[in-house]
């Protein structure tokens, strides 16, 4: 595809995201020759850097986090020769004259055709401020070229602030200019959900309440909050992971087939799922939502501090680092099928995956003992690591009689030789450069997901007795999260780093 010449303007350029994700992603695009002939990156933030100081810092980021850490110095320098830096106060309207002048200069020098993407990688308090100033300086008006704005999460901190943010942004630009990013949607394996479901004839007939007993969506992390305690203590796992990433994944698992693979059709089907999520009443909340916070522990010869000891975290914080939810999608396809969603920090391993648990065969002809929990077939769609798909199925143990054993049929992305798998940010930035917003969230969907989590936030805010369970770092979260799962012998899957292994004891 021929991409128009353009500038990517990154606000918050001195921050971690730019260094770890954004510049490495654009560098990957450069190495893969996906960038247009005329392009520049302009980093903007408060810190004073010269172009060369900024480039030196970005070079470190490229060496550490791009997919080409061993690229030749010459290649990196060539790329960085198109990376510039401008120091402004993003809340001062007058400073946008400097930005405007800089863009005019770069535009002439590199024939950018007045096409600009503004990436807001700043603290959320600036999300309404920057577009306002861009607008008042004529930088959001699409007269000559295109003007797009990428907004990072968190998109609001509750339903009301998300609505306000949407309304404010729409004062300064159109919905079609807004690209609300959710990096999970940029992951190949998340996009593959649509292909698995709708490019194969065998899954879809089974993909409903008649054959599926329940569905699990897990995003486990072994790391703690690291150096993000200040942010995280005001967010918590529900806001940080569930309202966005995991509900997006859930919508792809549960949606109907779109009429076409277009942004509009896919967004329409996803929205129907969000609208069908069963709203939580106070009584259901108490039984169906469990939150936890990691506590200090010694695991594998190492000491892990508790959440409350982390830098930037309040010493008596009640912020959750773990959430497990049981919910239902009230529609024709999913009536009565529980969906279990869980996420947590300082769990035994870093894994994100979806597990579809099929109902057992109707009559137990064969011995069930070796079939696992309740003898169910599971389809596991692994998002990361060891990306792939695994089907657990029953097989006869060779020899006398009919002893049945659970075996794995698995496919690993790593087996696809010579296939380049782009990083999530790389894919999403390229899509925005192309003007394709399929993998970005629209404003109404963001509001709908906040609507779903809002009663949980209210409950935790208003009921000081709402339990917050401690769990030792390196464990799978509070024990009672297992009780959420319906059925006497059913538990969560305890995944390991390798897709085909499971078991409670994995690496931390
Ligand atoms: C981010 C959250 O959006 O996603 C982080 O703010 C979390 O807290 C991260 O660690 C997880 O992303 P991934 O791609 O590593 O699963």
Coordinates of C-alpha atoms and ligand atoms in Angstrom, one line a residue:
X1 CA 0.0 0.0 0.0
X2 CA 1.3 3.5 -0.8
X3 CA 1.3 5.6 2.3
X4 CA 1.1 9.4 2.1
X5 CA 4.0 11.4 3.3
X6 CA 3.5 12.6 6.8
X7 CA 4.8 13.6 10.3
X8 CA 4.2 11.7 13.5
X9 CA 4.2 14.2 16.3
X10 CA 4.6 12.5 19.7
X11 CA 3.6 14.5 22.8
X12 CA 5.2 13.1 25.9
X13 CA 8.3 12.2 23.9
X14 CA 10.6 12.2 27.0
X15 CA 8.5 9.5 28.6
X16 CA 8.9 5.8 28.9
X17 CA 6.3 4.8 26.3
X18 CA 8.1 6.7 23.5
X19 CA 11.4 5.2 24.4
X20 CA 10.3 1.6 25.0
X21 CA 7.5 1.2 22.5
X22 CA 6.8 4.0 20.0
X23 CA 10.2 4.9 18.6
X24 CA 11.3 1.2 18.5
X25 CA 8.0 0.5 16.6
X26 CA 8.6 3.2 14.1
X27 CA 12.1 1.9 13.6
X28 CA 10.7 -1.5 12.9
X29 CA 8.6 0.1 10.2
X30 CA 11.6 1.9 8.8
X31 CA 13.6 -1.3 8.6
X32 CA 10.7 -3.1 6.9
X33 CA 10.4 -0.2 4.4
X34 CA 6.9 0.5 5.5
X35 CA 7.4 4.2 6.0
X36 CA 6.6 6.7 3.2
X37 CA 9.4 8.4 1.3
X38 CA 8.6 11.7 3.1
X39 CA 8.2 11.1 6.8
X40 CA 9.4 12.6 10.0
X41 CA 9.0 12.0 13.7
X42 CA 8.8 15.0 15.9
X43 CA 9.1 14.4 19.7
X44 CA 7.5 17.1 21.8
X45 CA 7.6 17.5 25.6
X46 CA 8.7 19.8 28.4
X47 CA 12.2 18.5 28.9
X48 CA 14.9 20.4 27.1
X49 CA 16.7 18.2 24.6
X50 CA 18.6 19.1 21.5
X51 CA 17.8 16.9 18.4
X52 CA 21.0 15.0 18.9
X53 CA 20.4 14.4 22.7
X54 CA 17.0 13.1 21.9
X55 CA 18.3 10.9 19.1
X56 CA 20.9 9.4 21.4
X57 CA 18.3 8.5 23.9
X58 CA 16.1 7.0 21.2
X59 CA 19.0 4.9 19.9
X60 CA 19.2 3.2 23.3
X61 CA 15.5 2.5 23.1
X62 CA 15.9 1.0 19.6
X63 CA 18.8 -1.2 20.7
X64 CA 16.8 -2.5 23.7
X65 CA 13.3 -2.8 22.5
X66 CA 13.0 -2.9 18.7
X67 CA 12.9 -6.1 16.8
X68 CA 16.2 -5.2 15.2
X69 CA 18.5 -4.6 18.2
X70 CA 21.6 -5.5 16.2
X71 CA 20.8 -3.2 13.3
X72 CA 23.9 -1.5 11.8
X73 CA 24.7 1.9 13.3
X74 CA 24.3 3.4 9.8
X75 CA 20.7 2.2 9.5
X76 CA 19.9 3.6 13.0
X77 CA 21.5 6.9 12.1
X78 CA 19.7 7.1 8.8
X79 CA 16.4 6.5 10.6
X80 CA 17.2 9.0 13.4
X81 CA 18.1 11.7 10.9
X82 CA 14.4 12.1 10.4
X83 CA 13.7 12.3 14.1
X84 CA 13.5 15.8 15.6
X85 CA 12.7 17.3 19.0
X86 CA 10.9 20.3 20.2
X87 CA 10.5 21.5 23.8
X88 CA 7.2 23.2 24.6
X89 CA 4.9 23.5 27.6
X90 CA 1.9 21.5 26.3
X91 CA -0.5 23.5 28.5
X92 CA 0.5 26.9 27.2
X93 CA -1.4 28.0 24.1
X94 CA 1.4 30.3 22.9
X95 CA 3.8 27.5 22.7
X96 CA 1.8 25.9 19.9
X97 CA 3.1 28.7 17.6
X98 CA 6.5 27.1 18.0
X99 CA 5.0 23.8 17.1
X100 CA 3.2 25.3 14.1
X101 CA 6.4 26.9 12.9
X102 CA 8.4 23.7 13.3
X103 CA 5.8 21.8 11.3
X104 CA 5.8 24.4 8.5
X105 CA 9.6 24.1 8.4
X106 CA 9.6 20.3 8.3
X107 CA 6.7 20.2 5.9
X108 CA 8.7 22.2 3.4
X109 CA 11.9 20.3 4.0
X110 CA 10.4 16.8 3.6
X111 CA 7.3 17.5 1.5
X112 CA 5.0 16.2 4.2
X113 CA 1.9 17.3 2.3
X114 CA 0.5 18.8 5.6
X115 CA -0.3 15.3 6.9
X116 CA 0.1 15.1 10.6
X117 CA -0.6 12.5 13.3
X118 CA -0.5 13.7 16.9
X119 CA 0.2 11.0 19.4
X120 CA -0.9 11.8 23.0
X121 CA 1.5 9.8 25.1
X122 CA 1.2 12.2 28.0
X123 CA -0.5 12.2 31.5
X124 CA -4.2 11.9 30.9
X125 CA -4.8 15.4 32.3
X126 CA -3.4 16.7 29.0
X127 CA -5.7 14.7 26.7
X128 CA -8.4 17.4 26.5
X129 CA -5.8 20.2 26.7
X130 CA -3.5 19.4 23.7
X131 CA -6.3 18.9 21.2
X132 CA -7.8 22.2 22.3
X133 CA -4.6 24.1 21.6
X134 CA -4.0 22.2 18.4
X135 CA -7.5 23.2 17.3
X136 CA -7.1 26.9 18.2
X137 CA -3.9 26.9 16.1
X138 CA -5.7 25.4 13.1
X139 CA -3.7 22.2 13.5
X140 CA -6.7 19.8 13.6
X141 CA -8.4 21.3 10.5
X142 CA -8.2 19.0 7.5
X143 CA -8.0 21.5 4.8
X144 CA -4.8 20.5 3.0
X145 CA -3.7 17.3 4.6
X146 CA -5.1 14.8 7.1
X147 CA -4.9 15.4 10.9
X148 CA -5.3 12.4 13.2
X149 CA -5.0 12.1 17.0
X150 CA -3.9 9.0 18.7
X151 CA -5.0 8.8 22.4
X152 CA -3.3 6.4 24.8
X153 CA -5.1 4.7 27.6
X154 CA -6.4 5.4 30.2
X155 CA -9.4 6.8 28.4
X156 CA -11.1 8.4 31.4
X157 CA -11.1 7.0 34.9
X158 CA -14.8 6.2 35.1
X159 CA -17.9 6.4 33.0
X160 CA -18.5 10.1 33.5
X161 CA -14.9 11.2 32.8
X162 CA -14.8 9.0 29.7
X163 CA -18.0 10.7 28.4
X164 CA -16.6 14.1 29.2
X165 CA -13.4 13.3 27.4
X166 CA -15.3 12.0 24.4
X167 CA -17.4 15.2 24.3
X168 CA -14.4 17.5 24.7
X169 CA -12.4 15.8 22.0
X170 CA -15.3 16.0 19.6
X171 CA -15.4 19.8 20.2
X172 CA -12.0 19.9 18.5
X173 CA -12.0 17.2 15.9
X174 CA -14.3 14.5 14.3
X175 CA -14.7 11.0 15.5
X176 CA -13.0 9.8 12.3
X177 CA -9.9 11.7 13.3
X178 CA -9.6 10.0 16.7
X179 CA -7.6 6.8 17.1
X180 CA -8.1 5.5 20.7
X181 CA -5.4 2.9 21.1
X182 CA -5.6 -0.4 22.9
X183 CA -2.4 -2.2 22.3
X184 CA -4.0 -5.6 22.8
X185 CA -5.9 -5.1 19.5
X186 CA -2.5 -4.7 17.8
X187 CA -1.4 -8.2 18.8
X188 CA -1.4 -10.7 15.9
X189 CA -2.9 -13.4 18.1
X190 CA -5.8 -11.2 19.1
X191 CA -6.5 -10.4 15.5
X192 CA -6.2 -14.1 14.7
X193 CA -9.3 -14.7 16.9
X194 CA -11.4 -13.4 14.0
X195 CA -9.6 -15.6 11.5
X196 CA -9.8 -18.7 13.7
X197 CA -13.5 -18.2 14.3
X198 CA -14.6 -17.0 10.9
X199 CA -12.2 -18.6 8.4
X200 CA -12.9 -22.1 9.6
X201 CA -16.0 -24.1 9.2
X202 CA -15.5 -26.3 12.2
X203 CA -15.5 -23.9 15.1
X204 CA -18.5 -21.7 14.4
X205 CA -21.2 -24.4 14.7
X206 CA -19.9 -25.2 18.2
X207 CA -19.4 -21.6 19.3
X208 CA -22.5 -21.1 21.4
X209 CA -24.4 -22.1 24.5
X210 CA -25.2 -25.6 23.1
X211 CA -21.6 -26.8 23.1
X212 CA -19.6 -24.4 25.3
X213 CA -19.8 -24.7 29.0
X214 CA -17.8 -21.7 29.9
X215 CA -15.1 -19.3 28.7
X216 CA -12.0 -18.1 30.5
X217 CA -10.0 -15.0 29.6
X218 CA -6.8 -14.6 31.6
X219 CA -4.0 -12.0 31.5
X220 CA -1.5 -12.9 34.2
X221 CA 1.7 -11.0 34.8
X222 CA 4.7 -12.0 36.9
X223 CA 6.0 -8.5 37.3
X224 CA 4.7 -6.2 40.1
X225 CA 3.9 -2.5 39.5
X226 CA 7.7 -1.8 39.1
X227 CA 8.2 2.0 38.8
X228 CA 4.6 2.8 38.0
X229 CA 3.3 2.7 41.6
X230 CA 2.2 6.4 41.4
X231 CA -0.1 5.8 38.4
X232 CA -1.2 2.3 39.4
X233 CA -2.3 3.1 42.9
X234 CA -4.9 5.5 41.4
X235 CA -5.9 3.0 38.7
X236 CA -5.9 -0.7 39.9
X237 CA -6.3 -3.8 37.8
X238 CA -10.0 -3.2 36.9
X239 CA -9.2 0.1 35.2
X240 CA -5.7 -0.9 34.0
X241 CA -6.5 -4.2 32.3
X242 CA -10.2 -5.2 32.3
X243 CA -12.1 -2.1 31.2
X244 CA -10.0 -2.0 28.1
X245 CA -7.8 -4.9 27.0
X246 CA -9.8 -7.9 28.4
X247 CA -13.2 -6.6 27.5
X248 CA -11.9 -6.0 23.9
X249 CA -10.6 -9.5 23.8
X250 CA -13.9 -10.8 25.2
X251 CA -15.9 -8.9 22.5
X252 CA -13.9 -10.7 19.8
X253 CA -14.5 -14.1 21.3
X254 CA -18.3 -13.5 21.7
X255 CA -19.3 -11.3 18.7
X256 CA -21.3 -12.4 15.7
X257 CA -19.7 -12.7 12.3
X258 CA -19.5 -9.2 10.8
X259 CA -21.0 -8.7 7.4
X260 CA -17.6 -7.6 6.0
X261 CA -14.2 -7.2 7.4
X262 CA -14.5 -3.4 7.7
X263 CA -13.9 -1.1 10.7
X264 CA -17.6 -0.2 10.7
X265 CA -18.9 -3.8 10.6
X266 CA -16.5 -5.1 13.2
X267 CA -17.2 -2.2 15.5
X268 CA -20.9 -2.7 15.1
X269 CA -20.7 -6.4 16.2
X270 CA -18.4 -5.7 19.1
X271 CA -20.7 -3.0 20.3
X272 CA -23.6 -5.5 20.4
X273 CA -21.5 -7.7 22.7
X274 CA -20.8 -4.7 25.1
X275 CA -24.5 -3.9 25.1
X276 CA -25.4 -7.5 26.0
X277 CA -23.0 -7.7 29.0
X278 CA -25.2 -8.4 32.0
X279 CA -25.1 -5.3 34.2
X280 CA -24.0 -6.0 37.8
X281 CA -26.5 -5.4 40.6
X282 CA -25.2 -5.1 44.1
X283 CA -26.0 -8.7 45.1
X284 CA -24.3 -10.2 42.0
X285 CA -21.3 -8.1 42.5
X286 CA -20.6 -9.5 46.0
X287 CA -20.5 -13.0 44.7
X288 CA -19.1 -12.5 41.2
X289 CA -16.3 -10.1 41.5
X290 CA -13.2 -10.9 43.6
X291 CA -10.3 -8.5 44.1
X292 CA -6.9 -9.1 45.6
X293 CA -3.6 -7.3 46.4
X294 CA -0.2 -9.0 46.4
X295 CA 1.6 -9.4 49.7
X296 CA 5.3 -10.0 50.4
X297 CA 6.6 -13.5 49.9
X298 CA 9.7 -15.5 49.3
X299 CA 9.5 -17.6 46.2
X300 CA 12.3 -19.5 44.5
X301 CA 14.9 -18.2 46.9
X302 CA 14.0 -14.5 46.2
X303 CA 12.1 -12.0 48.3
X304 CA 9.2 -10.1 46.7
X305 CA 7.9 -7.0 48.4
X306 CA 4.2 -6.6 49.0
X307 CA 2.3 -4.1 46.9
X308 CA 2.0 -1.6 49.8
X309 CA 5.8 -1.5 50.0
X310 CA 6.2 -0.6 46.4
X311 CA 7.5 2.9 45.5
X312 CA 4.7 5.4 44.9
X313 CA 2.1 3.2 46.6
X314 CA 0.1 4.3 49.7
X315 CA 1.1 2.4 52.8
X316 CA -2.5 1.5 53.5
X317 CA -3.6 1.3 49.8
X318 CA -6.8 -0.7 49.0
X319 CA -6.0 -0.7 45.3
X320 CA -6.5 -4.1 43.7
X321 CA -3.7 -5.8 41.8
X322 CA -5.9 -8.8 41.0
X323 CA -9.5 -9.1 39.8
X324 CA -11.5 -12.1 38.8
X325 CA -15.0 -11.6 37.4
X326 CA -17.8 -14.0 36.5
X327 CA -20.2 -12.4 34.0
X328 CA -22.8 -13.3 31.4
X329 CA -23.6 -12.1 27.9
X330 CA -27.3 -11.9 27.7
X331 CA -28.1 -12.7 24.1
X332 CA -29.3 -15.6 22.0
X333 CA -25.9 -17.2 21.4
X334 CA -24.5 -17.0 25.0
X335 CA -27.6 -17.4 27.2
X336 CA -26.4 -19.1 30.5
X337 CA -22.7 -19.5 29.5
X338 CA -20.5 -18.0 32.2
X339 CA -17.5 -15.9 31.1
X340 CA -14.7 -15.7 33.6
X341 CA -12.2 -12.9 33.3
X342 CA -9.1 -12.6 35.5
X343 CA -6.0 -10.5 35.6
X344 CA -3.3 -9.9 38.2
X345 CA 0.2 -8.8 38.9
X346 CA 2.9 -10.9 40.6
X347 CA 1.2 -14.1 39.5
X348 CA 3.5 -17.1 38.8
X349 CA 4.0 -16.4 35.1
X350 CA 3.3 -13.9 32.3
X351 CA 0.5 -15.4 30.2
X352 CA -2.5 -14.1 28.3
X353 CA -4.9 -16.6 26.8
X354 CA -8.5 -17.5 26.2
X355 CA -9.8 -20.9 27.1
X356 CA -13.0 -22.3 25.6
X357 CA -14.3 -25.1 27.7
X358 CA -16.7 -27.4 25.7
X359 CA -19.4 -29.4 27.4
X360 CA -18.6 -33.0 27.9
X361 CA -20.0 -35.8 25.7
X362 CA -23.6 -36.4 26.8
X363 CA -23.1 -39.9 28.2
X364 CA -20.0 -41.2 30.0
X365 CA -19.1 -44.3 28.0
X366 CA -15.5 -44.3 28.9
X367 CA -13.5 -43.8 32.1
X368 CA -13.3 -40.1 32.9
X369 CA -10.5 -40.1 35.5
X370 CA -7.7 -39.3 33.1
X371 CA -9.6 -36.7 31.2
X372 CA -8.7 -33.7 33.5
X373 CA -11.1 -31.7 35.6
X374 CA -14.5 -32.7 34.4
X375 CA -13.4 -34.4 31.2
X376 CA -13.9 -31.3 29.1
X377 CA -12.4 -30.5 25.7
X378 CA -10.6 -27.2 25.8
X379 CA -9.6 -24.9 23.0
X380 CA -6.8 -22.6 24.2
X381 CA -6.1 -19.5 22.2
X382 CA -2.8 -18.2 23.4
X383 CA -2.1 -14.4 23.1
X384 CA 1.4 -14.6 24.6
X385 CA 4.0 -16.0 25.1
X386 CA 4.4 -19.1 23.0
X387 CA 1.6 -17.7 20.8
X388 CA -0.5 -20.5 19.3
X389 CA -3.6 -22.7 19.6
X390 CA -4.1 -25.8 21.6
X391 CA -6.9 -28.3 21.5
X392 CA -7.2 -30.7 24.4
X393 CA -9.0 -33.9 23.3
X394 CA -9.5 -37.4 24.6
X395 CA -7.6 -40.3 23.1
X396 CA -7.5 -44.0 23.8
X397 CA -4.5 -45.2 25.8
X398 CA -3.0 -48.1 23.8
X399 CA -3.6 -51.6 25.2
X400 CA -6.6 -53.5 26.7
X401 CA -9.9 -51.8 27.4
X402 CA -10.9 -48.2 26.7
X403 CA -8.9 -46.0 29.0
X404 CA -9.1 -42.4 27.8
X405 CA -6.4 -39.8 28.2
X406 CA -6.4 -36.1 27.5
X407 CA -3.9 -35.2 24.8
X408 CA -2.8 -32.0 23.1
X409 CA -3.1 -30.9 19.5
X410 CA -1.1 -27.8 19.2
X411 CA 0.1 -25.2 16.8
X412 CA 2.8 -22.6 17.7
X413 CA 3.4 -19.4 15.8
X414 CA 7.1 -20.0 16.2
X415 CA 6.7 -22.9 13.7
X416 CA 5.8 -20.4 10.9
X417 CA 9.3 -20.0 9.5
X418 CA 10.1 -16.7 7.7
X419 CA 7.0 -15.0 9.0
X420 CA 7.7 -11.6 10.4
X421 CA 5.4 -10.9 13.4
X422 CA 5.0 -7.1 13.9
X423 CA 4.9 -5.7 17.4
X424 CA 1.5 -4.4 18.5
X425 CA 2.4 -0.7 18.4
X426 CA 4.1 -1.1 15.1
X427 CA 0.9 -2.5 13.6
X428 CA -1.3 0.2 15.1
X429 CA 0.9 3.1 14.2
X430 CA 1.1 1.8 10.6
X431 CA -2.7 1.4 10.5
X432 CA -3.2 5.0 11.7
X433 CA -0.7 6.2 9.1
X434 CA -2.9 4.4 6.5
X435 CA -6.1 5.9 8.0
X436 CA -7.4 2.4 9.0
X437 CA -9.2 2.6 12.4
X438 CA -10.5 -1.0 12.5
X439 CA -8.2 -1.9 15.4
X440 CA -8.9 1.2 17.4
X441 CA -11.7 1.8 19.8
X442 CA -14.6 4.0 19.0
X443 CA -16.0 6.5 21.6
X444 CA -19.3 4.7 22.2
X445 CA -17.6 1.3 22.8
X446 CA -15.3 2.9 25.3
X447 CA -18.3 4.3 27.1
X448 CA -20.1 1.0 27.0
X449 CA -17.1 -0.8 28.7
X450 CA -17.0 1.8 31.4
X451 CA -20.7 1.3 31.9
X452 CA -20.1 -2.3 32.6
X453 CA -17.3 -1.7 35.2
X454 CA -18.8 1.4 36.8
X455 CA -21.0 -0.5 39.4
X456 CA -17.9 -2.4 40.5
X457 CA -16.0 0.8 41.0
X458 CA -18.9 2.4 42.9
X459 CA -19.3 -0.7 45.1
X460 CA -15.6 -0.6 46.1
X461 CA -15.7 3.2 46.6
X462 CA -18.9 3.2 48.7
X463 CA -18.6 0.0 50.7
X464 CA -15.6 0.1 52.9
X465 CA -16.2 -3.5 53.9
X466 CA -16.0 -4.8 50.4
X467 CA -13.3 -7.4 50.8
X468 CA -9.8 -7.0 49.4
X469 CA -8.0 -10.3 49.7
X470 CA -4.2 -10.5 50.1
X471 CA -2.4 -13.1 48.0
X472 CA 1.3 -14.0 48.3
X473 CA 3.4 -12.8 45.4
X474 CA 4.0 -15.7 43.1
X475 CA 0.6 -17.4 43.8
X476 CA -2.4 -17.5 41.4
X477 CA -4.3 -14.9 43.4
X478 CA -6.9 -15.3 46.2
X479 CA -8.0 -18.9 46.8
X480 CA -11.7 -18.0 46.7
X481 CA -11.3 -17.0 43.0
X482 CA -11.6 -20.7 42.3
X483 CA -15.0 -20.8 43.8
X484 CA -16.3 -18.4 41.1
X485 CA -16.1 -21.2 38.6
X486 CA -19.3 -23.2 38.4
X487 CA -19.2 -26.9 38.8
X488 CA -17.8 -29.0 41.6
X489 CA -14.5 -30.1 39.9
X490 CA -13.9 -27.0 37.8
X491 CA -11.1 -24.6 38.4
X492 CA -9.2 -22.0 36.3
X493 CA -6.6 -23.3 34.0
X494 CA -3.2 -22.7 35.5
X495 CA -1.1 -22.0 32.4
X496 CA 2.6 -22.1 32.1
X497 CA 4.9 -20.3 29.8
X498 CA 4.8 -23.1 27.2
X499 CA 1.3 -23.4 25.8
X500 CA 1.2 -27.1 26.0
X501 CA 2.1 -27.3 29.7
X502 CA -0.2 -26.6 32.6
X503 CA 0.1 -27.0 36.3
X504 CA 0.1 -24.8 39.3
X505 CA 3.8 -24.4 39.6
X506 CA 5.3 -22.2 36.9
X507 CA 8.2 -19.8 36.9
X508 CA 7.7 -16.4 38.6
Ligands
LIG1 C1 -0.8 -2.0 30.0 C2 -1.0 -1.9 31.5 O1 -1.9 -1.4 29.3 O2 -0.7 -3.4 29.7 C3 0.1 -2.6 32.2 O3 -1.0 -0.5 31.8 C4 0.3 -4.0 31.8 O4 0.0 -2.5 33.6 C5 0.3 -4.1 30.3 O5 1.5 -4.5 32.3 C6 0.3 -5.5 29.8 O6 0.5 -5.6 28.4 P1 1.1 -6.9 27.8 O7 1.1 -6.6 26.3 O8 2.5 -7.1 28.4 O9 0.2 -8.0 28.2

